[in-house]
Amino acid sequence: NAGVTQTPKFRVLKTGQSMTLLCAQDMNHEYMYWYRQDPGMGLRLIHYSVGEGTTAKGEVPDGYNVSRLKKQNFLLGLESAAPSQTSVYFCASSPLGRNQPQHFGDGTRLSIL
Amino acid sequence: SQQGEEDPQALSIQEGENATMNCSYKTSINNLQWYRQNSGRGLVHLILIRSNEREKHSGRLRVTLDTSKKSSSLLITASRAADTASYFCATVDNDMRFGAGTRLTVKP
């Protein structure tokens, strides 16, 4: 039982490049989330999804897009990477509402040069 | 924006001692959750306490909640080196918001 799997684990990009981070969960959870974690700050919600085919903005959505074409997958896209997007990105899922415990992947460490 | 703020930012203790971490918040909540994060890993849910509860236990963990003071504490008893990690509180109203965490080091 893998839980929440994120790929890739590490990536270095140049400013202006685009990329997609993949999150997959095998727990049949309805809700999925993308967060970023920066030093000295708590996790900040980028986007989330309450079910297949749905997406919604979180606290810091600018510069990111998401898609949830399949229930088990949640993709995070950076259209034109900027140094300010250097961060560790975490995907999470929960079976029910946004106020319930969340299961996290181990993160993607992204550096934008 | 952060809702919960953990205190202290860092804590270093000897194995066998108790560790207490505090979380303060500003607005009303539905529940409050504590998570652990080992270095290089994702967050792991530890315990959830609802706004109408005052105390919960889970193994060596004890969580208290004082809604009148808008604060919560996490107590880890008889700490072990394996408890070394960062601990985050997450306050939940319509959204879940995480604090910046307490870095706990347990020395063997």
Short mmCIF file of N, CA and C in Angstrom, two decimals, chain B residues 24 42 44 46 48-49 70 74:
data_model
loop_
_atom_site.label_atom_id
_atom_site.label_comp_id
_atom_site.label_asym_id
_atom_site.label_seq_id
_atom_site.Cartn_x
_atom_site.Cartn_y
_atom_site.Cartn_z
N SER B 24 -0.61 28.46 19.50
CA SER B 24 -1.61 29.50 19.74
C SER B 24 -2.22 29.90 18.41
N GLY B 42 7.32 13.52 4.28
CA GLY B 42 6.07 14.25 4.37
C GLY B 42 5.53 14.28 5.78
N VAL B 44 3.03 13.52 8.84
CA VAL B 44 2.25 12.37 9.30
C VAL B 44 1.28 12.85 10.36
N LEU B 46 -0.86 12.95 13.58
CA LEU B 46 -0.72 12.35 14.90
C LEU B 46 -2.05 12.26 15.64
N LEU B 48 -6.09 14.42 16.33
CA LEU B 48 -7.08 15.48 16.07
C LEU B 48 -7.88 15.70 17.34
N ILE B 49 -8.05 16.96 17.72
CA ILE B 49 -8.88 17.29 18.88
C ILE B 49 -9.94 18.27 18.42
N LYS B 70 -7.38 30.12 23.27
CA LYS B 70 -6.99 29.86 21.88
C LYS B 70 -5.57 29.26 21.85
N LEU B 74 1.00 20.00 22.93
CA LEU B 74 1.32 18.59 22.62
C LEU B 74 2.41 18.16 23.58
#
